[in-house]
Amino acid sequence: MFRSDGVLRDAESMTLGEALRRLAEVRGDSTALLSADQNLTWAELDVAVDGFAALLKEVGVQAGDVVGFMVTKRPEVVVGFLACVRIGAIMAPINFKLHPDHIRDQLCTAGIQAVVVESCFNHILKGVLLELPDPRKIIYVEGPGRHGSSWVGMPGVASAPSLEGFAPDIDTPCYYNYTSGTTGRPKGAITTHRNIMENAISTVTGLGFRDDDVFLGMFSVFAHPHELFHRSLVTGAPFLILDTLSPRVVVQAVDRFRVTWMMAVPSFYEMMLDHAGMASEGTPTVADISSLRVLESGGAYVGAETLARMERLFGARFLPVWGCTEATGVALANGGGLPNARRKPGATGCVVDGYEVKVVDERGRETAPGEAGEMVIRGPAMVSGYINNTEETEALFRDDWYYTRDLVRIDEDGFIFFVGRRSEMLKIGGIRVYPLEIEKVLKEHPEVRDVVVVRAEERVRGEVARAIVSTVSGSTLNARSAQQYCRDRLAVYKVPRFVEFWAEVPKMPNGKIDKRTILDTPVDPKRDER
């Protein structure tokens, strides 16, 4: 039932529901979902999905309907996701951290007809009730709720849904995968079963994910929730659902559940080291995290020195990756869980099997090797566009290619190096400057934990670079010494005019740097929150 690489046979032609059913048949007694409160085998997960799907049918959800999920990271997110796709409905995660107007906009744009919700979000739900006129289609996950008349486990619901006449199709939309909103309001990428399964297969085979790995994804529940479980769905590997951003709790969970493969932003791994008692050489003093085999890292640049230090202290393979909503997950990787995985210090990575990448200039012509340009990408895991957003779809999806707006260069060995975002390029004294180049230098300073460089305006000089820095505990680094450190390694005009020390570099719920918050905060050269 499995191929030699550990992937479920014929997985590329299955819907998510069919893959789950197959795992329930061939690995029914094996652990699937792990959490603090309950563990489910593949057979038990399949039964739970059937029960949830029957509830959706009972309250009137039909194939093609869109179901919004406003729930914290708990097992019901996975069970509900798979229940939606089993009956042909479309799952749409709702970012409950957005402004209420943006949440209302998402409900309208996505055409959400039903909502699965947790009582802690009643205050948000109250403000959008006019968009949800049927209280039966407001489903609470933990018992009867204030604003709806349905809940998971309510009596009188069949244990399995009636699927008479429903023929699943791997190319029909099953999920609106939302962008982070770093360049405007979030956009819902129209994602099919094929997109999800193809990305799962590509990353399993390309990165070396195994059926005996225990997976923990640390990104937010509304930031690509399919990545919490989709690799497990093609391998039968167990996955852990953990609702916390506390590195101390995560370290304890790694110890308790013997997690082998994690996905998080680089700065989170730094914090884990502190809470495992591993900030310096030696064995951990707080918890045993020796089970970790691969530390997958996305959302930020990882330098060679940081990579080497992480691997030395964790005793695990550090795996920088790049992915995007439109690619349905990871598409580039610098190394992997395989012993012979190719990697190069400082690179974003090589293309994962199943994707094709090229670099083009402003006229769409392919650049020469080593020359910077915009990265465009295609493959069977790529989505076709955004729901009810024709303008952005036409701008970014052209001739079967997705235009990422990321500026990169490809070397002679096929490694891709990130240069910067087209929209974030600075013009200092008329000369192009990419913030990432400055960030790379500052990140190599031994006292710098995290840094982001953004544009600022100065009356005399015009556009200049502004660095927001967080440092390790006990650091004595100041603005002048940080600027001198840059001056020794960069052209003078690239040295940040302003250096501010913040307690933490602000992050969005998905782990990406929240540059909007920084740009909205007035420049203060004297800021030092340490």
XYZ file of C-alpha atoms in Angstrom:
530
model
C 0.000 0.000 0.000
C 3.048 2.284 0.234
C 5.754 3.112 -2.290
C 9.442 2.561 -1.574
C 9.783 6.224 -0.525
C 7.103 5.773 2.145
C 4.320 7.608 0.288
C 0.853 6.087 0.083
C 0.516 4.383 -3.288
C -1.566 6.395 -5.805
C -1.739 9.323 -3.356
C -1.420 11.837 -6.210
C -4.809 10.705 -7.568
C -6.637 10.710 -4.207
C -8.735 13.317 -2.473
C -7.866 14.087 1.142
C -10.868 12.063 2.282
C -9.829 9.062 0.226
C -6.287 9.196 1.633
C -7.644 9.278 5.190
C -9.948 6.321 4.489
C -7.044 4.353 3.027
C -4.866 5.018 6.092
C -7.738 3.971 8.366
C -7.818 0.664 6.469
C -4.088 -0.098 6.338
C -2.826 1.649 9.514
C -5.969 1.885 11.575
C -4.275 1.068 14.896
C -1.344 3.444 14.383
C -1.296 6.846 16.053
C -2.416 9.731 13.842
C -3.266 12.822 15.897
C -1.513 13.692 19.141
C -2.559 16.487 21.498
C -2.407 17.446 25.162
C -5.910 16.084 25.846
C -6.465 13.242 23.385
C -4.715 10.966 20.937
C -6.428 9.418 17.914
C -5.437 6.489 15.736
C -6.039 6.716 11.994
C -9.186 4.599 12.396
C -10.445 6.818 15.232
C -9.663 9.970 13.258
C -11.630 8.600 10.309
C -14.645 7.934 12.557
C -14.389 11.410 14.118
C -14.278 12.971 10.640
C -17.383 11.016 9.640
C -19.204 12.312 12.735
C -18.248 15.919 12.057
C -19.179 15.542 8.377
C -22.596 14.182 9.365
C -23.127 17.239 11.588
C -22.271 19.570 8.697
C -24.784 17.768 6.488
C -27.384 17.824 9.270
C -27.262 21.632 9.559
C -27.543 22.096 5.792
C -23.939 22.368 4.527
C -23.725 21.037 0.979
C -20.998 20.311 -1.550
C -19.506 23.604 -2.737
C -20.505 25.540 0.393
C -17.772 27.473 2.208
C -17.275 26.802 5.922
C -15.264 29.328 7.933
C -13.191 28.158 10.899
C -12.611 30.544 13.814
C -11.023 28.100 16.239
C -7.776 27.908 18.215
C -5.264 25.182 17.390
C -7.104 22.128 18.670
C -7.947 18.685 17.191
C -11.306 19.936 15.862
C -9.442 22.067 13.317
C -8.036 18.963 11.609
C -11.185 16.879 12.118
C -13.360 19.714 10.805
C -11.069 20.412 7.835
C -11.215 16.767 6.740
C -14.968 16.633 7.407
C -15.563 19.578 5.080
C -13.629 18.067 2.218
C -15.249 14.668 2.761
C -18.664 16.105 1.878
C -17.339 18.414 -0.844
C -17.480 21.638 1.192
C -14.686 24.232 1.163
C -12.708 24.966 4.339
C -11.769 28.619 4.939
C -9.676 29.499 8.029
C -10.575 32.890 9.537
C -7.774 35.019 10.970
C -9.381 36.055 14.266
C -6.536 38.501 14.918
C -7.597 40.747 12.042
C -9.636 43.926 12.434
C -13.404 43.116 12.487
C -13.864 44.945 9.177
C -11.297 42.650 7.559
C -13.001 39.572 9.036
C -16.321 40.781 7.650
C -14.635 41.358 4.308
C -13.309 37.793 4.334
C -16.748 36.350 5.061
C -18.214 38.263 2.134
C -15.351 37.727 -0.308
C -15.122 33.995 0.360
C -18.900 33.557 0.432
C -18.823 31.840 3.826
C -22.208 30.237 4.602
C -21.371 28.420 7.845
C -18.909 28.985 10.672
C -17.223 26.573 13.068
C -16.369 28.626 16.119
C -15.067 28.537 19.682
C -16.849 30.382 22.498
C -13.811 32.549 23.195
C -14.543 34.312 19.892
C -18.132 35.272 20.709
C -17.129 38.932 20.780
C -15.907 38.692 17.186
C -18.811 36.558 16.057
C -21.322 39.071 17.428
C -20.036 41.694 15.020
C -20.528 39.544 11.910
C -23.874 37.890 12.700
C -25.587 39.850 9.924
C -23.412 37.962 7.448
C -24.560 34.630 8.959
C -28.372 34.707 9.031
C -28.861 30.982 9.793
C -28.011 30.158 13.455
C -28.054 26.432 12.633
C -24.932 27.003 10.561
C -23.003 28.471 13.480
C -21.356 25.385 14.967
C -19.560 25.527 18.318
C -16.775 23.035 19.007
C -17.144 22.718 22.780
C -20.906 22.451 23.426
C -23.932 24.756 23.021
C -22.984 28.369 22.279
C -24.466 31.831 22.641
C -25.004 32.770 19.006
C -25.726 29.426 17.321
C -27.909 26.365 17.705
C -25.471 23.605 16.693
C -22.417 22.076 18.293
C -19.993 19.200 17.874
C -21.444 16.157 19.637
C -25.049 17.384 19.628
C -27.579 14.542 19.920
C -29.620 13.221 17.021
C -26.842 13.386 14.419
C -25.855 10.311 12.408
C -22.368 8.880 12.907
C -21.595 9.065 9.183
C -22.732 11.461 6.444
C -24.910 10.464 3.522
C -22.747 10.865 0.409
C -25.229 9.491 -2.114
C -24.631 11.060 -5.494
C -21.422 12.814 -4.379
C -18.444 12.034 -6.603
C -15.186 13.516 -5.248
C -12.910 15.209 -7.761
C -9.264 15.942 -6.984
C -9.372 19.111 -9.079
C -12.307 20.780 -7.342
C -11.579 23.498 -4.734
C -11.605 22.185 -1.172
C -9.864 25.005 0.673
C -9.302 28.754 0.572
C -5.699 29.117 1.746
C -5.204 32.695 2.929
C -2.110 34.832 2.458
C -0.638 36.572 5.494
C -1.718 40.027 4.359
C 1.769 41.569 4.499
C 1.103 43.442 1.245
C -2.579 44.285 1.749
C -5.702 42.445 2.832
C -5.338 38.655 2.912
C -6.197 36.880 -0.333
C -7.856 33.454 -0.462
C -5.907 31.132 -2.770
C -8.288 28.664 -4.421
C -6.748 25.332 -3.429
C -7.723 21.873 -4.700
C -7.190 18.350 -3.364
C -4.528 17.888 -6.049
C -2.640 21.016 -4.918
C -2.449 19.777 -1.310
C -1.570 16.178 -2.150
C 1.095 17.183 -4.692
C 2.809 19.495 -2.194
C 2.672 16.803 0.478
C 4.268 14.244 -1.833
C 6.909 16.707 -3.092
C 8.018 17.716 0.399
C 7.957 14.168 1.778
C 10.157 12.814 -1.009
C 12.260 15.951 -1.491
C 12.977 16.689 2.173
C 13.260 13.162 3.523
C 10.152 13.129 5.757
C 9.550 9.573 7.063
C 6.568 7.546 8.211
C 8.109 7.228 11.691
C 8.551 10.995 12.119
C 6.440 12.794 14.720
C 5.600 16.190 13.230
C 4.952 19.489 15.017
C 3.987 22.581 13.039
C 4.293 25.836 14.970
C 2.601 28.273 12.585
C -0.770 29.777 13.429
C -3.935 27.754 13.017
C -5.262 30.161 10.388
C -1.948 30.287 8.501
C -2.082 27.281 6.172
C -3.653 24.732 8.588
C -3.312 21.945 5.994
C 0.423 21.935 6.757
C -0.342 20.661 10.255
C -1.196 17.241 8.824
C -0.911 16.922 5.028
C 2.485 15.154 4.980
C 1.168 12.677 7.527
C -1.835 12.048 5.283
C 0.404 10.571 2.573
C 2.781 8.677 4.899
C 0.785 7.656 7.979
C 3.201 9.515 10.290
C 1.742 10.938 13.541
C 1.362 14.701 13.986
C 1.054 16.825 17.126
C -1.504 19.616 17.590
C -0.195 22.106 20.142
C -1.781 25.493 20.821
C 1.003 27.582 22.321
C 3.757 30.020 21.448
C 5.599 29.352 24.695
C 9.041 27.880 23.960
C 9.030 26.335 27.440
C 5.787 24.436 26.727
C 7.039 23.391 23.295
C 10.278 22.025 24.750
C 8.255 19.992 27.249
C 5.991 18.706 24.453
C 8.977 17.651 22.350
C 10.180 15.664 25.334
C 6.752 14.146 26.122
C 5.743 13.201 22.551
C 9.270 12.529 21.219
C 8.827 14.959 18.343
C 11.309 14.343 15.515
C 10.429 17.019 12.931
C 9.452 20.622 13.654
C 8.462 23.554 11.460
C 8.954 27.066 12.922
C 10.623 30.427 12.308
C 14.362 30.685 13.147
C 13.860 32.989 16.137
C 11.587 30.429 17.808
C 14.360 27.837 17.760
C 16.620 30.398 19.416
C 14.100 30.771 22.247
C 13.775 26.997 22.551
C 17.494 26.757 23.224
C 17.118 29.057 26.216
C 14.254 27.028 27.666
C 15.958 23.688 27.091
C 19.002 24.885 29.004
C 21.095 24.672 25.819
C 22.131 28.267 25.188
C 25.728 27.096 25.588
C 27.567 23.885 24.827
C 26.474 20.801 26.723
C 23.449 18.606 27.303
C 19.979 20.044 27.991
C 19.214 20.680 31.640
C 15.448 21.320 31.476
C 14.012 18.791 29.014
C 15.184 16.020 26.720
C 14.848 17.206 23.124
C 17.258 14.667 21.673
C 14.411 13.122 19.642
C 14.507 16.086 17.240
C 15.869 15.021 13.877
C 15.006 17.929 11.562
C 14.348 21.599 12.358
C 12.499 23.005 9.358
C 12.744 26.776 9.261
C 10.783 29.221 7.121
C 9.846 32.873 7.076
C 13.297 34.420 7.582
C 16.883 34.295 6.327
C 19.262 31.873 8.054
C 22.983 32.605 7.783
C 25.744 29.994 7.713
C 26.913 30.784 11.246
C 23.395 30.506 12.685
C 22.788 27.244 10.830
C 25.994 25.683 12.142
C 25.332 26.837 15.713
C 21.763 25.490 15.673
C 22.892 22.097 14.445
C 25.689 21.952 17.000
C 23.421 22.774 19.950
C 20.323 20.831 18.912
C 22.187 17.883 17.445
C 19.638 17.943 14.614
C 19.545 18.821 10.945
C 18.596 22.478 10.370
C 16.523 22.893 7.203
C 15.875 26.376 5.786
C 12.922 26.380 3.370
C 10.923 28.813 1.274
C 7.276 28.471 0.459
C 4.221 30.552 -0.248
C 0.463 30.311 -0.078
C 0.214 30.077 -3.855
C 2.592 27.067 -3.942
C 0.496 25.324 -1.228
C 3.584 25.074 0.953
C 7.330 24.562 0.701
C 8.824 24.805 -2.805
C 12.528 25.488 -2.102
C 14.782 23.801 0.457
C 18.413 24.186 1.480
C 19.171 20.619 2.482
C 16.801 18.138 4.071
C 16.410 15.139 6.310
C 18.375 12.904 3.948
C 22.114 12.342 4.646
C 23.088 13.302 1.080
C 20.803 16.343 0.834
C 22.424 19.190 -1.122
C 22.813 22.552 0.567
C 24.896 25.686 0.353
C 25.481 28.268 3.115
C 23.466 31.438 2.626
C 21.209 30.010 -0.083
C 17.436 29.913 0.150
C 17.674 26.470 -1.398
C 17.090 24.380 -4.490
C 13.759 23.687 -6.147
C 11.828 20.817 -4.562
C 10.755 18.064 -6.984
C 7.420 18.894 -8.578
C 8.112 22.613 -9.032
C 9.829 24.572 -11.788
C 11.437 27.969 -11.226
C 12.960 30.609 -13.467
C 14.199 34.166 -12.946
C 12.916 36.941 -15.197
C 13.625 40.636 -15.688
C 11.061 43.466 -15.630
C 9.974 42.584 -19.174
C 9.445 38.912 -18.337
C 12.592 37.723 -20.126
C 14.701 35.013 -18.465
C 17.860 36.456 -16.908
C 21.396 35.203 -17.369
C 22.808 32.820 -14.704
C 23.765 34.729 -11.570
C 21.774 37.810 -12.560
C 19.069 38.988 -10.154
C 15.439 39.102 -11.209
C 11.937 38.124 -10.145
C 11.336 34.462 -9.300
C 8.416 32.853 -11.115
C 7.232 29.339 -10.339
C 4.852 26.667 -11.602
C 3.858 23.057 -10.911
C 0.835 20.876 -10.081
C 0.734 22.137 -6.479
C 0.366 25.772 -7.612
C -3.094 27.283 -7.170
C -4.937 28.923 -10.064
C -5.736 32.268 -8.432
C -7.621 34.042 -5.655
C -11.298 33.853 -4.783
C -13.209 36.910 -6.043
C -10.026 38.856 -6.742
C -9.630 39.051 -10.506
C -7.211 41.988 -10.408
C -4.564 40.257 -8.276
C -5.093 36.932 -10.059
C -4.444 38.494 -13.468
C -1.451 40.449 -12.155
C 0.356 37.499 -10.566
C -0.764 34.409 -12.543
C 0.373 34.663 -16.153
C 0.932 31.988 -18.807
C 0.893 29.180 -16.235
C 3.511 30.934 -14.064
C 3.060 32.576 -10.665
C 5.025 35.817 -10.257
C 6.259 35.844 -6.655
C 7.524 39.475 -6.461
C 10.622 37.985 -4.799
C 13.961 39.038 -6.259
C 16.501 36.203 -6.431
C 19.510 34.941 -8.337
C 20.387 31.345 -9.268
C 23.991 30.159 -9.229
C 25.669 27.609 -11.477
C 24.725 24.750 -9.118
C 21.030 25.569 -9.165
C 20.949 27.167 -5.706
C 18.608 30.122 -5.340
C 19.687 33.139 -3.305
C 17.058 35.557 -2.038
C 17.864 39.214 -2.794
C 14.742 40.932 -1.456
C 11.116 41.808 -2.060
C 10.554 44.015 -5.091
C 8.255 46.237 -3.004
C 10.834 46.660 -0.178
C 13.803 47.872 -2.210
C 15.309 51.135 -0.930
C 16.637 53.990 -3.067
C 19.384 55.645 -1.015
C 21.015 58.546 -2.803
C 19.594 57.160 -6.039
C 21.255 53.767 -5.501
C 19.291 50.527 -5.051
C 19.721 48.927 -1.631
C 18.079 45.679 -0.537
C 17.261 45.485 3.204
C 18.163 41.787 3.308
C 21.806 42.584 2.578
C 21.989 44.779 5.692
C 20.022 42.257 7.763
C 22.429 39.461 6.819
C 25.382 41.460 8.116
C 23.732 42.421 11.409
C 22.511 38.861 12.014
C 26.107 37.672 11.998
C 26.890 39.870 15.004
C 27.148 37.500 18.006
C 24.948 39.724 20.198
C 22.095 40.103 17.683
C 19.183 37.711 18.066
C 16.844 39.147 15.441
C 16.813 42.139 13.105
C 14.715 43.733 10.390
C 15.607 46.679 8.170
C 12.911 48.979 6.789
C 12.814 52.326 4.998
C 12.719 55.644 6.822
C 12.769 59.257 5.709
C 15.238 61.929 6.734
C 14.758 65.554 5.729
C 18.271 66.037 4.358
C 19.167 62.581 3.040
C 15.707 61.458 1.920
C 15.186 57.673 2.056
C 17.490 55.871 4.521
C 17.742 52.463 6.208
C 16.304 51.903 9.693
C 17.327 48.793 11.663
C 15.153 47.281 14.406
C 17.315 44.988 16.543
C 16.693 42.572 19.399
C 19.752 41.235 21.199
C 20.758 38.308 23.347
C 20.517 38.665 27.108
C 23.242 40.833 28.625
C 24.213 42.501 25.355
C 26.054 45.836 25.489
C 25.669 46.527 21.775
C 24.679 50.140 21.039
C 23.695 52.031 17.908
C 27.154 53.422 17.226
C 28.908 50.064 17.519
C 26.225 48.373 15.383
C 26.725 51.011 12.687
C 30.499 50.575 12.853
C 30.031 46.799 12.508
C 28.071 47.459 9.310
C 30.520 50.096 8.086
C 33.340 47.532 8.255
C 31.370 45.169 6.010
C 29.163 47.317 3.768
C 29.322 50.344 1.530
C 28.848 53.531 3.573
C 25.463 54.373 2.038
C 24.104 50.962 3.154
C 24.860 51.520 6.839
C 21.533 52.026 8.660
C 21.014 55.659 9.595
C 18.839 54.644 12.556
C 19.388 51.669 14.872
C 16.732 50.979 17.493
C 16.786 48.247 20.137
C 13.361 46.680 20.694
C 12.593 43.979 23.253
C 11.418 41.776 20.373
C 11.114 42.214 16.625
C 7.306 42.164 16.175
C 5.918 39.111 14.411
C 2.641 38.270 12.759
C 0.761 35.158 13.973
C 2.279 33.097 11.142
C 5.798 33.966 12.332
C 6.609 36.503 9.618
C 7.970 39.892 10.669
C 5.228 42.460 11.144
C 6.737 45.273 9.097
C 3.493 47.255 9.075
C 3.676 47.691 12.870
C 7.288 48.850 12.557
C 6.531 51.316 9.772
C 3.592 52.701 11.762
C 5.873 53.286 14.786
C 7.684 56.663 14.647
C 11.461 56.581 14.330
C 13.200 56.962 17.695
C 17.025 56.728 17.534
C 17.157 56.639 21.348
C 14.795 53.669 21.718
C 16.291 50.903 23.835
C 13.752 48.531 25.419
C 16.285 46.051 26.788
